[in-house]
C-alpha cells in the first residue's frame, strides 16, 4: 500500500512560518522584518526563484527589501506559501484585493484563481467597480465577465453609486459601450458628466463617444446635453438628424442581457397581446396539450399578411435575443408555414425568421443575429390540415457563441444529426415494425425481422421529414446488410413535398451497408429515398438515416461504392455476424425451386412478421392481393412467380 502523510508534511513546513530558526533570509515589508526560507519561497514562485537564486544582488544579501508591498496582505501570502491555506472570508475588501494583486505579481496562479472565485461570490453594487477595474488590469477573464454580467443587471444602481466615479477611463468606456448596459441614455450621459467632474485630469471625449446620442429625444439633446458644453453643436445636430431620418429598427438600442435565460415568461413580465387562448403560450407547459387546450392560435388569412392577425408577444423589457424556440402543435402529422418579426416599439418591424415557404412541425429552434427586441409577432401562413395556426410554447433567449450555429440565408447549418426523434424528425412514408426505426439512432440492433424500414420496389418510397428547414450538404444511410445482397437507389430532397431535387443517383450502382452522400449545400425539409433494385428480392431495406452525415461510429471510412472499409469488429458487426450464422440454418434462396414461395399467403411460415406498420401519404397497392403487406416486410421473403407485391 501507499502511505499518504501530506497533512503531516504540511503541518511541519507550516511550523516554520515567521520563525527565525533555520531562516536564511529576512524580508523587509512595510518596515517589518519577516524571517523566511529561500528554498521554500523559490519552490513556490518563479518570481522569488529569480530574485533569490537568479544571480541578482538579492541572492547574496541576508535582507531583501520589498518596496510598495502591503504588509498585511504579504503576511497572508506567506501563510499561504507555508501552509497552502488562506481564509478570505472575514478579511477587509481592500486586503483581499491586495492579496489578488500580490498573487498576480508573484505568479501564484492557483491563489489568483481562488481569490477571483471568492470575489465573484461577493460582488455587490458597492464593490463591483473596484473589482471590475482590477480584473481588467490583471486580465482575469472569468472575473471580468462576472463583473460585466452583474453591472448589466444593475446598471442604474451602478450609475448612482459613488464607486462609479472612481472607474478608470478604459473600464468606463468598455462598460457603457456595450449594448447590454441597459439604462436610459440620458441617465448614462448625466453619470458620465459627474465622472468627468470628479476626474478633471482625464479626457472625457473617449467616454462621451460611447454615449448614444441618437437614443436621446430632441428636448433632452437641447436641454440636457447642450448646456454641459461637453458635446459640440455639430454632434448634437447630427444626432437630431439621425433621430429623424433613421429607421427605428436601425437605431443603436440597448437591451437587457440574461444569458441562456428564457425571458418569454410571466415571471419576467412577458405577456401575449394578440391571439386566441393567450394564456397557454407562455405558461411553460410544453407537454400538457391536446386538440382542445394548451395552445395559442390565430386564423390564417389569405396571403398570410397584415398585422391584424398573428400572435403578438410583449417582453417585460427590451432584451438582447438571438434565439427563439417555438413549439408548433404536433399531435398529428400536420405541418405549418410561418414567419416571425420583431420590434422595439411596434413601429418598425424586422423579419428575423421566414419559413413561409417551408413546411415545419413540432419544435422550431430558430437563430438570428443578436438584436434588441421587445415585441415578437408570429404569423402563420399555412396549415396542411385547416386554416388555423397553433403555437404551444415560446421561449426567447440569448445564447453564447459556443451555442450559436452557423447560419446561411437565415437557415441553420447543423453539425449534429437532425434526423432524429429527439430533434422532432418524422418518418412520413415507409413500412416498419416501428415508425421511428429509421431515425432512432440504433445502428447495431437489426436482423431479419426488425430494425429496418422498407418499401416495395416500383411502388412508394421512404420519406423523412425534418422538423424545420436546414441547410445541409451530406447524408448517410445504412442499408440492410445481414447477407451479401446489394441495392440500387436514388435520393431526392424538397422543402414543400411538391418540388423535388435529386441529390444522389445510384441507380446504376450496386451498393451495400453504409452509404455516404455529399452534394451542394441547400435547404432541406423532406428527404425521399427510393430503392430501384435489390439483388435478393423486390424490396428496398434501410436500417438507419442521418442528416447531415456524422463520422462512422465503427471508425471506418466510406468508399466510393458506399461500403465501409477497414471496419473493426464492433458490437454491430458481431450482431450481423450472428444473424448470418442463423441465416445459414435456413435454406438458401438461390437453392429454392423456382416455383416455390417461402411465404404463401395461405400458410405463412413462423419467421415472417405479422405486425409491421404501414405509414404513407400515398397508400401502397399490391398486384396480388393474396400476398399480404405484412408478409412482404421480411428480407428473407421471395415473391410468387407472378407477383411483385413483396418486400
Coordinates of C-alpha atoms in Angstrom, one line a residue:
X1 CA 0.0 0.0 0.0
X2 CA 0.9 3.6 -0.4
X3 CA 1.3 5.9 2.6
X4 CA -0.1 9.5 2.4
X5 CA 1.3 11.8 5.1
X6 CA 0.7 15.1 3.2
X7 CA -1.1 16.6 6.2
X8 CA 1.9 15.7 8.5
X9 CA 4.3 17.3 6.0
X10 CA 2.2 20.5 5.6
X11 CA 2.0 20.8 9.4
X12 CA 5.7 20.7 9.9
X13 CA 6.5 23.0 7.0
X14 CA 3.9 25.4 8.3
X15 CA 5.6 25.4 11.7
X16 CA 8.5 27.3 10.0
X17 CA 6.2 30.3 9.2
X18 CA 7.8 33.5 10.6
X19 CA 10.2 31.5 12.8
X20 CA 13.8 32.6 12.9
X21 CA 15.1 29.0 13.3
X22 CA 16.7 27.8 10.1
X23 CA 15.8 31.1 8.4
X24 CA 18.4 32.2 5.7
X25 CA 16.7 35.4 4.5
X26 CA 14.8 38.3 6.1
X27 CA 12.1 40.1 4.1
X28 CA 11.6 43.8 4.9
X29 CA 7.9 44.7 4.2
X30 CA 6.4 47.9 5.3
X31 CA 9.1 48.4 8.0
X32 CA 8.5 44.9 9.4
X33 CA 11.3 42.2 9.3
X34 CA 9.8 38.8 8.4
X35 CA 12.1 35.7 8.6
X36 CA 11.8 33.3 5.7
X37 CA 13.5 30.5 3.9
X38 CA 14.8 30.9 0.4
X39 CA 14.2 27.3 -0.7
X40 CA 10.5 27.4 0.4
X41 CA 9.9 30.7 -1.4
X42 CA 11.7 29.7 -4.6
X43 CA 10.0 26.4 -4.8
X44 CA 6.6 28.1 -4.9
X45 CA 7.2 31.1 -7.1
X46 CA 9.1 31.9 -10.3
X47 CA 9.4 35.5 -9.1
X48 CA 11.2 34.5 -5.9
X49 CA 13.2 31.9 -7.7
X50 CA 14.6 34.6 -10.0
X51 CA 15.0 37.1 -7.1
X52 CA 16.8 34.8 -4.6
X53 CA 18.7 32.4 -6.9
X54 CA 19.0 34.3 -10.2
X55 CA 22.4 35.9 -9.6
X56 CA 21.0 39.3 -8.7
X57 CA 22.2 41.3 -5.7
X58 CA 19.3 40.0 -3.5
X59 CA 20.6 36.4 -4.0
X60 CA 23.7 37.3 -1.8
X61 CA 22.1 39.6 0.8
X62 CA 20.6 38.5 4.1
X63 CA 17.9 41.1 4.0
X64 CA 15.7 41.8 1.0
X65 CA 13.5 44.9 0.9
X66 CA 10.2 44.6 -0.9
X67 CA 9.1 48.1 -1.7
X68 CA 5.5 49.2 -2.2
X69 CA 4.2 46.0 -0.7
X70 CA 1.3 46.0 1.8
X71 CA 2.4 44.2 5.0
X72 CA -0.9 42.6 6.0
X73 CA -1.5 41.1 2.5
X74 CA 2.1 39.9 2.3
X75 CA 1.9 38.1 5.6
X76 CA -1.3 36.4 4.4
X77 CA 0.6 35.4 1.2
X78 CA 3.4 34.0 3.3
X79 CA 0.9 31.9 5.3
X80 CA -0.4 30.5 2.0
X81 CA 3.1 29.7 0.9
X82 CA 3.9 27.8 4.1
X83 CA 0.6 26.1 4.7
X84 CA -1.3 26.1 1.4
X85 CA -4.3 27.7 3.3
X86 CA -5.8 31.1 3.3
X87 CA -9.1 32.2 5.0
X88 CA -10.6 35.0 2.8
X89 CA -14.0 35.4 4.5
X90 CA -13.8 38.0 7.2
X91 CA -11.0 39.9 5.6
X92 CA -11.5 43.5 4.6
X93 CA -12.2 44.1 0.9
X94 CA -9.1 46.2 0.5
X95 CA -6.9 43.4 1.9
X96 CA -8.5 40.8 -0.4
X97 CA -7.8 43.0 -3.4
X98 CA -4.2 43.4 -2.2
X99 CA -3.8 39.6 -1.9
X100 CA -5.1 39.4 -5.5
X101 CA -2.6 41.9 -6.6
X102 CA 0.3 40.1 -4.9
X103 CA -0.7 36.7 -6.3
X104 CA -0.7 38.2 -9.8
X105 CA 2.7 39.9 -9.2
X106 CA 4.4 36.9 -7.8
X107 CA 2.8 34.4 -10.2
X108 CA 0.7 32.4 -7.7
X109 CA -1.8 31.3 -10.3
X110 CA -3.8 28.9 -8.1
X111 CA -4.2 31.6 -5.4
X112 CA -5.1 34.2 -8.1
X113 CA -7.9 31.9 -9.4
X114 CA -9.1 31.1 -5.9
X115 CA -9.3 34.8 -4.9
X116 CA -11.1 35.6 -8.2
X117 CA -13.7 32.9 -7.5
X118 CA -14.2 34.4 -4.0
X119 CA -14.7 37.9 -5.4
X120 CA -17.3 36.6 -7.9
X121 CA -19.4 35.4 -5.0
X122 CA -19.2 38.7 -3.0
X123 CA -20.0 41.1 -5.9
X124 CA -22.2 44.0 -5.0
X125 CA -23.1 47.4 -6.1
X126 CA -20.7 49.0 -3.7
X127 CA -17.6 46.9 -4.7
X128 CA -18.2 45.8 -8.3
X129 CA -16.5 48.8 -9.9
X130 CA -13.3 48.3 -7.9
X131 CA -13.2 44.6 -8.7
X132 CA -14.0 45.2 -12.3
X133 CA -11.1 47.6 -12.6
X134 CA -8.7 45.0 -11.0
X135 CA -10.0 42.2 -13.2
X136 CA -9.4 44.2 -16.4
X137 CA -6.0 45.4 -15.1
X138 CA -4.8 41.8 -14.4
X139 CA -6.6 40.3 -17.4
X140 CA -8.7 38.0 -15.3
X141 CA -11.3 37.0 -17.9
X142 CA -13.7 35.0 -15.8
X143 CA -13.8 37.6 -13.0
X144 CA -14.2 40.4 -15.6
X145 CA -17.1 38.6 -17.3
X146 CA -18.8 38.1 -13.9
X147 CA -18.5 41.8 -13.3
X148 CA -19.9 42.6 -16.7
X149 CA -23.0 40.4 -16.1
X150 CA -23.5 42.0 -12.6
X151 CA -23.2 45.5 -14.0
X152 CA -25.6 44.8 -16.8
X153 CA -28.2 43.6 -14.3
X154 CA -27.8 46.6 -12.0
X155 CA -27.0 49.3 -14.5
X156 CA -29.0 52.1 -12.8
X157 CA -27.7 51.3 -9.4
X158 CA -24.1 51.4 -10.7
X159 CA -24.6 54.8 -12.3
X160 CA -25.8 56.2 -9.0
X161 CA -23.1 54.6 -6.8
X162 CA -20.0 56.5 -5.5
X163 CA -17.7 53.8 -6.8
X164 CA -18.7 54.6 -10.4
X165 CA -16.8 57.9 -10.1
X166 CA -13.6 56.0 -9.4
X167 CA -13.6 53.8 -12.5
X168 CA -10.6 54.0 -14.8
X169 CA -11.3 55.6 -18.2
X170 CA -10.6 52.3 -20.1
X171 CA -13.1 50.3 -18.0
X172 CA -15.7 53.0 -18.0
X173 CA -15.6 53.3 -21.8
X174 CA -15.8 49.5 -22.1
X175 CA -18.7 49.4 -19.6
X176 CA -21.1 51.9 -21.2
X177 CA -20.1 50.9 -24.8
X178 CA -21.9 47.5 -24.5
X179 CA -25.4 47.1 -25.8
X180 CA -26.2 45.1 -22.7
X181 CA -25.5 48.1 -20.4
X182 CA -29.3 48.8 -20.1
X183 CA -30.2 52.1 -18.7
X184 CA -31.9 55.3 -20.1
X185 CA -29.4 57.1 -22.2
X186 CA -30.0 60.4 -20.5
X187 CA -29.0 58.9 -17.2
X188 CA -25.8 57.5 -18.7
X189 CA -24.9 60.9 -20.0
X190 CA -25.5 62.5 -16.7
X191 CA -23.4 59.9 -14.9
X192 CA -20.5 60.5 -17.4
X193 CA -20.7 64.2 -16.7
X194 CA -20.4 63.5 -13.0
X195 CA -17.4 61.2 -13.7
X196 CA -15.7 63.9 -15.8
X197 CA -16.2 66.5 -13.0
X198 CA -14.7 64.0 -10.5
X199 CA -11.7 63.2 -12.7
X200 CA -10.6 66.6 -14.2
X201 CA -7.3 65.2 -15.3
X202 CA -8.9 62.6 -17.6
X203 CA -10.1 63.4 -21.1
X204 CA -13.9 62.8 -21.3
X205 CA -14.1 62.7 -25.1
X206 CA -13.3 59.0 -25.5
X207 CA -16.0 58.3 -22.8
X208 CA -18.6 60.6 -24.4
X209 CA -18.1 58.8 -27.7
X210 CA -19.8 55.7 -26.1
X211 CA -22.9 57.7 -25.2
X212 CA -25.6 57.0 -27.9
X213 CA -26.9 60.5 -28.6
X214 CA -29.4 59.3 -31.3
X215 CA -31.3 57.5 -28.4
X216 CA -32.0 60.8 -26.7
X217 CA -35.1 62.9 -27.5
X218 CA -34.7 66.3 -29.1
X219 CA -35.7 68.0 -25.8
X220 CA -33.0 66.0 -24.0
X221 CA -30.4 66.9 -26.5
X222 CA -31.2 70.6 -26.3
X223 CA -32.0 70.9 -22.6
X224 CA -29.6 68.4 -21.0
X225 CA -26.7 67.8 -23.4
X226 CA -26.1 71.2 -24.9
X227 CA -25.8 73.2 -21.6
X228 CA -22.9 71.0 -20.4
X229 CA -20.6 72.1 -23.3
X230 CA -19.2 68.6 -23.3
X231 CA -20.7 67.9 -26.8
X232 CA -20.2 70.2 -29.7
X233 CA -23.2 71.6 -31.6
X234 CA -22.3 69.6 -34.8
X235 CA -22.6 66.4 -32.8
X236 CA -26.0 67.4 -31.4
X237 CA -27.3 68.3 -34.9
X238 CA -26.0 65.0 -36.3
X239 CA -27.9 63.2 -33.5
X240 CA -31.1 65.1 -34.3
X241 CA -30.7 64.2 -38.0
X242 CA -30.2 60.5 -37.1
X243 CA -33.3 60.6 -34.9
X244 CA -35.5 62.0 -37.7
X245 CA -34.1 60.1 -40.7
X246 CA -33.0 56.7 -39.4
X247 CA -35.4 53.7 -39.2
X248 CA -36.3 52.8 -35.7
X249 CA -35.0 49.3 -36.3
X250 CA -31.6 50.7 -37.2
X251 CA -31.1 52.8 -34.1
X252 CA -28.4 51.5 -31.6
X253 CA -30.8 50.4 -28.9
X254 CA -29.6 49.0 -25.5
X255 CA -31.3 46.0 -24.0
X256 CA -31.2 43.7 -21.0
X257 CA -29.0 40.6 -21.4
X258 CA -29.8 37.5 -19.4
X259 CA -27.6 34.8 -20.9
X260 CA -29.3 31.5 -21.6
X261 CA -32.4 32.6 -19.6
X262 CA -35.9 32.4 -21.1
X263 CA -37.3 35.9 -20.9
X264 CA -40.6 35.0 -22.6
X265 CA -42.1 34.1 -19.2
X266 CA -44.7 35.6 -16.9
X267 CA -42.0 35.9 -14.2
X268 CA -40.1 38.2 -16.5
X269 CA -43.1 40.3 -17.2
X270 CA -43.9 38.9 -20.7
X271 CA -47.5 38.8 -21.9
X272 CA -49.4 37.8 -25.0
X273 CA -51.2 40.9 -26.5
X274 CA -52.9 39.3 -29.5
X275 CA -54.1 35.8 -30.4
X276 CA -56.8 33.4 -29.1
X277 CA -56.3 31.4 -25.9
X278 CA -53.4 33.7 -24.9
X279 CA -52.6 32.2 -21.5
X280 CA -51.2 28.9 -22.9
X281 CA -48.2 30.2 -24.9
X282 CA -46.1 31.5 -22.0
X283 CA -47.2 29.1 -19.2
X284 CA -44.1 27.0 -19.6
X285 CA -46.1 23.8 -20.2
X286 CA -44.8 22.0 -23.4
X287 CA -46.4 18.6 -22.6
X288 CA -50.0 19.0 -21.4
X289 CA -51.7 19.9 -24.7
X290 CA -54.3 18.2 -26.9
X291 CA -56.8 19.1 -29.6
X292 CA -58.8 21.4 -27.4
X293 CA -56.4 23.1 -25.0
X294 CA -52.8 24.0 -24.3
X295 CA -52.1 26.2 -27.3
X296 CA -52.5 29.8 -28.6
X297 CA -53.9 30.2 -32.1
X298 CA -54.9 32.7 -34.7
X299 CA -56.8 32.3 -38.0
X300 CA -54.7 32.2 -41.2
X301 CA -55.6 35.0 -43.6
X302 CA -55.2 34.7 -47.4
X303 CA -51.7 35.5 -48.2
X304 CA -50.7 35.4 -44.5
X305 CA -50.1 39.2 -44.4
X306 CA -51.3 42.0 -42.3
X307 CA -50.7 42.6 -38.7
X308 CA -54.4 42.3 -37.8
X309 CA -53.7 38.6 -37.4
X310 CA -51.0 36.7 -35.7
X311 CA -49.8 36.2 -32.2
X312 CA -48.2 39.2 -30.6
X313 CA -45.9 38.8 -27.5
X314 CA -44.5 41.7 -25.5
X315 CA -41.5 41.1 -23.3
X316 CA -41.1 42.7 -19.9
X317 CA -38.4 45.0 -21.2
X318 CA -36.2 45.3 -24.3
X319 CA -33.9 42.3 -24.3
X320 CA -31.0 41.2 -26.5
X321 CA -32.0 38.0 -28.2
X322 CA -30.6 35.7 -30.8
X323 CA -32.6 32.5 -30.3
X324 CA -36.3 31.6 -30.3
X325 CA -37.7 28.1 -29.6
X326 CA -41.3 27.7 -30.8
X327 CA -43.3 24.6 -30.3
X328 CA -45.9 24.0 -33.1
X329 CA -48.9 21.8 -32.3
X330 CA -47.8 18.3 -33.3
X331 CA -50.3 15.7 -32.0
X332 CA -50.7 14.5 -35.6
X333 CA -48.6 14.8 -38.8
X334 CA -49.8 18.3 -39.8
X335 CA -47.2 20.9 -40.9
X336 CA -47.2 24.7 -40.7
X337 CA -45.6 27.6 -42.5
X338 CA -45.0 30.9 -40.7
X339 CA -42.7 33.9 -40.2
X340 CA -41.6 35.9 -37.2
X341 CA -40.9 39.6 -37.0
X342 CA -39.6 41.6 -34.0
X343 CA -39.7 45.3 -33.0
X344 CA -38.7 47.5 -30.1
X345 CA -41.6 50.0 -30.4
X346 CA -44.2 48.3 -32.7
X347 CA -43.4 51.0 -35.3
X348 CA -40.7 49.4 -37.3
X349 CA -40.6 45.6 -37.7
X350 CA -37.7 43.3 -38.8
X351 CA -38.4 39.8 -40.1
X352 CA -35.8 37.6 -38.3
X353 CA -37.3 34.2 -39.4
X354 CA -39.1 33.5 -42.7
X355 CA -40.4 29.9 -43.0
X356 CA -43.4 30.9 -45.1
X357 CA -42.1 28.7 -48.0
X358 CA -41.3 25.7 -45.9
X359 CA -43.4 23.0 -44.1
X360 CA -42.4 22.8 -40.4
X361 CA -43.5 20.8 -37.5
X362 CA -43.1 20.4 -33.7
X363 CA -40.1 22.3 -32.1
X364 CA -38.5 25.1 -34.1
X365 CA -35.0 26.0 -33.0
X366 CA -34.5 29.4 -34.5
X367 CA -31.4 31.6 -34.5
X368 CA -30.6 35.0 -35.9
X369 CA -28.1 37.9 -35.4
X370 CA -28.4 39.3 -31.9
X371 CA -30.6 42.3 -31.6
X372 CA -32.7 44.2 -29.1
X373 CA -36.3 43.0 -29.0
X374 CA -39.4 43.8 -27.0
X375 CA -42.2 42.8 -29.3
X376 CA -42.5 39.4 -31.2
X377 CA -45.0 38.9 -33.9
X378 CA -45.6 35.3 -35.0
X379 CA -47.7 34.9 -38.2
X380 CA -48.8 31.6 -39.6
X381 CA -49.2 31.4 -43.3
X382 CA -50.2 27.8 -43.9
X383 CA -51.5 24.7 -42.2
X384 CA -51.7 21.4 -44.1
X385 CA -55.0 20.5 -42.3
X386 CA -57.0 23.7 -41.8
X387 CA -56.8 27.5 -41.7
X388 CA -55.6 28.0 -38.1
X389 CA -52.1 28.4 -36.8
X390 CA -51.4 26.8 -33.4
X391 CA -48.4 27.6 -31.2
X392 CA -48.0 25.6 -28.0
X393 CA -44.9 27.3 -26.4
X394 CA -42.5 30.1 -27.0
X395 CA -39.0 30.6 -25.4
X396 CA -36.7 33.6 -26.1
X397 CA -33.0 33.6 -25.1
X398 CA -29.6 34.9 -25.8
X399 CA -27.1 32.1 -26.3
X400 CA -23.3 32.3 -26.3
X401 CA -21.1 32.0 -29.2
X402 CA -20.4 28.3 -28.5
X403 CA -24.1 27.5 -28.8
X404 CA -24.7 29.7 -31.9
X405 CA -24.8 27.5 -35.0
X406 CA -23.7 28.6 -38.5
X407 CA -26.4 30.3 -40.5
X408 CA -26.8 30.5 -44.2
X409 CA -29.6 32.7 -45.6
X410 CA -31.3 32.6 -42.3
X411 CA -31.3 28.8 -42.0
X412 CA -29.3 26.7 -39.6
X413 CA -26.4 24.7 -41.0
X414 CA -26.4 21.8 -38.5
X415 CA -23.3 20.0 -37.3
X416 CA -25.2 17.2 -35.4
X417 CA -27.6 14.8 -36.9
X418 CA -31.1 16.5 -37.0
X419 CA -32.9 13.4 -38.5
X420 CA -33.6 12.0 -35.0
X421 CA -36.7 11.6 -32.8
X422 CA -35.2 14.0 -30.2
X423 CA -34.9 16.7 -32.9
X424 CA -38.6 16.0 -33.9
X425 CA -37.9 14.4 -37.2
X426 CA -40.7 12.2 -38.6
X427 CA -40.9 9.3 -40.9
X428 CA -43.7 10.2 -43.3
X429 CA -43.7 7.2 -45.6
X430 CA -42.4 3.6 -45.3
X431 CA -43.0 0.2 -43.8
X432 CA -41.6 -0.9 -40.5
X433 CA -42.4 -2.6 -37.2
X434 CA -41.7 0.8 -35.6
X435 CA -42.3 4.1 -37.2
X436 CA -39.1 5.5 -35.8
X437 CA -36.8 2.6 -36.6
X438 CA -35.1 4.6 -39.3
X439 CA -34.2 7.6 -37.1
X440 CA -33.9 6.2 -33.6
X441 CA -30.1 6.2 -33.8
X442 CA -29.7 2.5 -33.4
X443 CA -27.3 1.0 -36.0
X444 CA -26.5 -2.4 -34.4
X445 CA -29.7 -4.0 -33.4
X446 CA -31.3 -5.2 -36.6
X447 CA -31.9 -8.6 -38.1
X448 CA -34.2 -10.4 -40.5
X449 CA -37.4 -9.4 -38.6
X450 CA -36.9 -5.9 -37.2
X451 CA -34.7 -2.8 -37.1
X452 CA -35.3 -1.5 -40.6
X453 CA -37.7 0.5 -42.8
X454 CA -38.6 -0.7 -46.3
X455 CA -40.7 -0.1 -49.4
X456 CA -41.7 -2.2 -52.4
X457 CA -39.6 -1.5 -55.5
X458 CA -41.5 0.4 -58.1
X459 CA -44.1 1.4 -55.5
X460 CA -43.7 4.1 -52.8
X461 CA -40.6 5.3 -51.1
X462 CA -39.1 6.0 -47.7
X463 CA -39.7 9.7 -46.8
X464 CA -38.3 11.5 -43.8
X465 CA -39.5 15.0 -42.7
X466 CA -37.1 17.2 -40.7
X467 CA -38.7 19.5 -38.1
X468 CA -37.6 22.7 -39.8
X469 CA -35.6 23.7 -42.9
X470 CA -31.9 23.1 -42.6
X471 CA -29.0 23.9 -45.0
X472 CA -27.2 20.6 -45.4
X473 CA -24.7 19.1 -47.8
X474 CA -24.4 15.5 -46.7
X475 CA -26.4 12.4 -45.6
X476 CA -25.6 8.9 -44.5
X477 CA -27.6 5.7 -44.9
X478 CA -27.2 2.2 -43.6
X479 CA -28.6 -0.4 -46.0
X480 CA -29.7 -3.7 -44.6
X481 CA -26.6 -5.9 -44.8
X482 CA -27.1 -9.1 -42.8
X483 CA -26.3 -11.1 -46.0
X484 CA -24.5 -10.2 -49.2
X485 CA -27.4 -8.6 -51.1
X486 CA -26.8 -5.3 -52.9
X487 CA -29.2 -2.4 -53.7
X488 CA -29.6 0.4 -56.1
X489 CA -31.4 3.7 -55.2
X490 CA -31.6 7.4 -55.5
X491 CA -32.3 10.2 -53.0
X492 CA -34.3 13.4 -53.5
X493 CA -34.9 16.4 -51.2
X494 CA -37.7 19.0 -51.0
X495 CA -38.8 21.9 -48.8
X496 CA -42.5 21.6 -49.6
X497 CA -43.1 17.9 -50.6
X498 CA -44.1 19.2 -54.1
X499 CA -40.9 20.1 -55.9
X500 CA -38.0 17.6 -55.6
X501 CA -34.3 17.8 -56.3
X502 CA -32.2 14.7 -56.8
X503 CA -29.0 14.8 -54.7
X504 CA -27.8 11.2 -55.1
X505 CA -28.3 8.9 -58.1
X506 CA -27.0 5.3 -57.5
X507 CA -29.5 3.6 -59.8
X508 CA -26.6 2.2 -61.9
X509 CA -24.6 1.1 -59.0
X510 CA -24.7 -1.9 -56.7
X511 CA -24.4 -0.7 -53.1
X512 CA -24.5 -2.2 -49.6
X513 CA -24.1 -1.3 -46.0
X514 CA -23.0 2.3 -45.2
X515 CA -23.7 5.0 -47.8
X516 CA -22.1 8.5 -47.6
X517 CA -23.8 11.1 -49.8
X518 CA -22.4 14.5 -50.5
X519 CA -24.0 17.3 -52.6
X520 CA -24.1 21.1 -52.9
X521 CA -25.5 22.7 -49.7
X522 CA -29.2 23.5 -50.0
X523 CA -32.3 23.9 -47.9
X524 CA -33.9 20.6 -46.9
X525 CA -37.1 19.6 -45.1
X526 CA -38.1 16.3 -46.8
X527 CA -35.8 13.5 -47.8
X528 CA -37.2 10.8 -50.2
X529 CA -35.2 7.6 -50.5
X530 CA -36.3 5.4 -53.5
X531 CA -34.9 1.9 -54.0
X532 CA -34.7 0.7 -57.6
X533 CA -33.1 -2.7 -57.3
X534 CA -32.4 -5.5 -54.8
X535 CA -30.3 -8.5 -55.8
X536 CA -32.2 -10.8 -53.4
X537 CA -35.9 -9.7 -53.8
X538 CA -38.1 -6.8 -54.7
X539 CA -38.0 -4.6 -51.6
X540 CA -35.6 -1.8 -50.5
X541 CA -34.5 -2.0 -46.8
X542 CA -32.8 0.8 -44.9
X543 CA -31.7 0.5 -41.3
X544 CA -30.5 4.0 -40.4
X545 CA -30.6 7.5 -41.8
X546 CA -28.8 10.6 -40.6
X547 CA -28.6 14.2 -41.9
X548 CA -26.0 15.7 -42.0
X549 CA -23.6 12.7 -42.2
X550 CA -21.8 12.0 -38.9
X551 CA -18.5 10.2 -38.6
X552 CA -18.7 6.4 -38.8
X553 CA -19.2 5.0 -35.3
X554 CA -17.2 2.0 -36.3
X555 CA -14.3 4.1 -37.3
X556 CA -14.3 3.0 -41.0
X557 CA -14.1 5.3 -44.0
X558 CA -16.8 5.0 -46.7
X559 CA -15.6 4.1 -50.1
X560 CA -16.9 5.4 -53.4
X561 CA -19.2 2.4 -53.7
X562 CA -20.7 3.3 -50.3
X563 CA -19.2 0.4 -48.4
X564 CA -17.2 0.9 -45.3
X565 CA -13.5 0.0 -45.4
X566 CA -11.3 -1.1 -42.5
X567 CA -14.2 -1.6 -40.1
X568 CA -13.1 -3.0 -36.7
X569 CA -15.3 -5.8 -35.3
X570 CA -17.8 -3.8 -33.2
X571 CA -20.9 -4.9 -31.4
X572 CA -22.9 -4.1 -34.5
X573 CA -20.6 -6.2 -36.7
X574 CA -20.8 -9.1 -34.2
X575 CA -24.6 -8.8 -34.2
X576 CA -24.7 -9.0 -38.1
X577 CA -22.4 -12.0 -38.0
X578 CA -24.7 -13.8 -35.6
X579 CA -27.6 -13.1 -37.9
X580 CA -25.7 -14.6 -40.8
X581 CA -24.9 -17.7 -38.8
X582 CA -28.6 -18.1 -38.1
X583 CA -29.4 -17.5 -41.8
X584 CA -27.2 -20.4 -42.8
X585 CA -29.7 -22.7 -41.0
X586 CA -32.4 -21.5 -43.4
X587 CA -32.3 -22.9 -47.0
X588 CA -30.5 -20.6 -49.4
X589 CA -32.8 -18.5 -51.6
X590 CA -30.8 -19.5 -54.6
X591 CA -31.4 -23.2 -54.0
X592 CA -35.1 -22.9 -53.7
X593 CA -37.2 -24.3 -56.5
X594 CA -38.2 -21.6 -58.9
X595 CA -41.9 -22.1 -58.4
X596 CA -41.7 -22.4 -54.6
X597 CA -42.8 -19.5 -52.4
X598 CA -41.4 -19.3 -48.9
X599 CA -44.3 -17.1 -47.7
X600 CA -47.5 -18.4 -49.3
X601 CA -50.5 -16.3 -48.1
X602 CA -52.4 -19.5 -47.2
X603 CA -49.8 -20.8 -44.8
X604 CA -47.0 -18.3 -43.8
X605 CA -44.0 -19.7 -42.0
X606 CA -43.4 -18.6 -38.4
X607 CA -40.4 -16.5 -39.2
X608 CA -42.5 -13.8 -41.0
X609 CA -43.5 -10.5 -39.4
X610 CA -47.3 -10.0 -39.0
X611 CA -47.2 -6.7 -37.2
X612 CA -45.4 -4.2 -39.4
X613 CA -46.8 -0.7 -39.5
X614 CA -47.5 1.0 -42.8
X615 CA -47.3 4.7 -43.0
X616 CA -47.6 6.6 -46.2
X617 CA -49.1 9.8 -47.6
X618 CA -49.9 7.7 -50.7
X619 CA -51.3 4.2 -49.8
X620 CA -49.2 1.4 -51.4
X621 CA -51.0 -1.1 -53.6
X622 CA -50.0 -4.6 -54.4
X623 CA -50.6 -6.6 -57.6
X624 CA -51.5 -9.9 -55.9
X625 CA -54.0 -9.5 -53.1
X626 CA -53.1 -12.9 -51.6
X627 CA -49.6 -11.6 -51.0
X628 CA -50.1 -9.5 -47.8
X629 CA -48.0 -6.4 -46.9
X630 CA -47.2 -7.9 -43.6
X631 CA -45.6 -10.9 -45.3
X632 CA -43.8 -8.6 -47.6
X633 CA -41.6 -7.0 -45.0
X634 CA -39.1 -9.7 -44.3
X635 CA -35.7 -9.6 -46.2
X636 CA -35.9 -13.4 -46.5
X637 CA -39.1 -13.4 -48.5
X638 CA -39.2 -14.4 -52.1
X639 CA -42.2 -13.5 -54.3
X640 CA -44.5 -15.9 -56.1
X641 CA -43.6 -16.2 -59.8
X642 CA -46.4 -13.9 -60.9
X643 CA -46.3 -11.3 -58.1
X644 CA -44.2 -8.2 -57.4
X645 CA -46.0 -7.5 -54.1
X646 CA -43.2 -8.4 -51.8
X647 CA -40.6 -6.6 -49.6

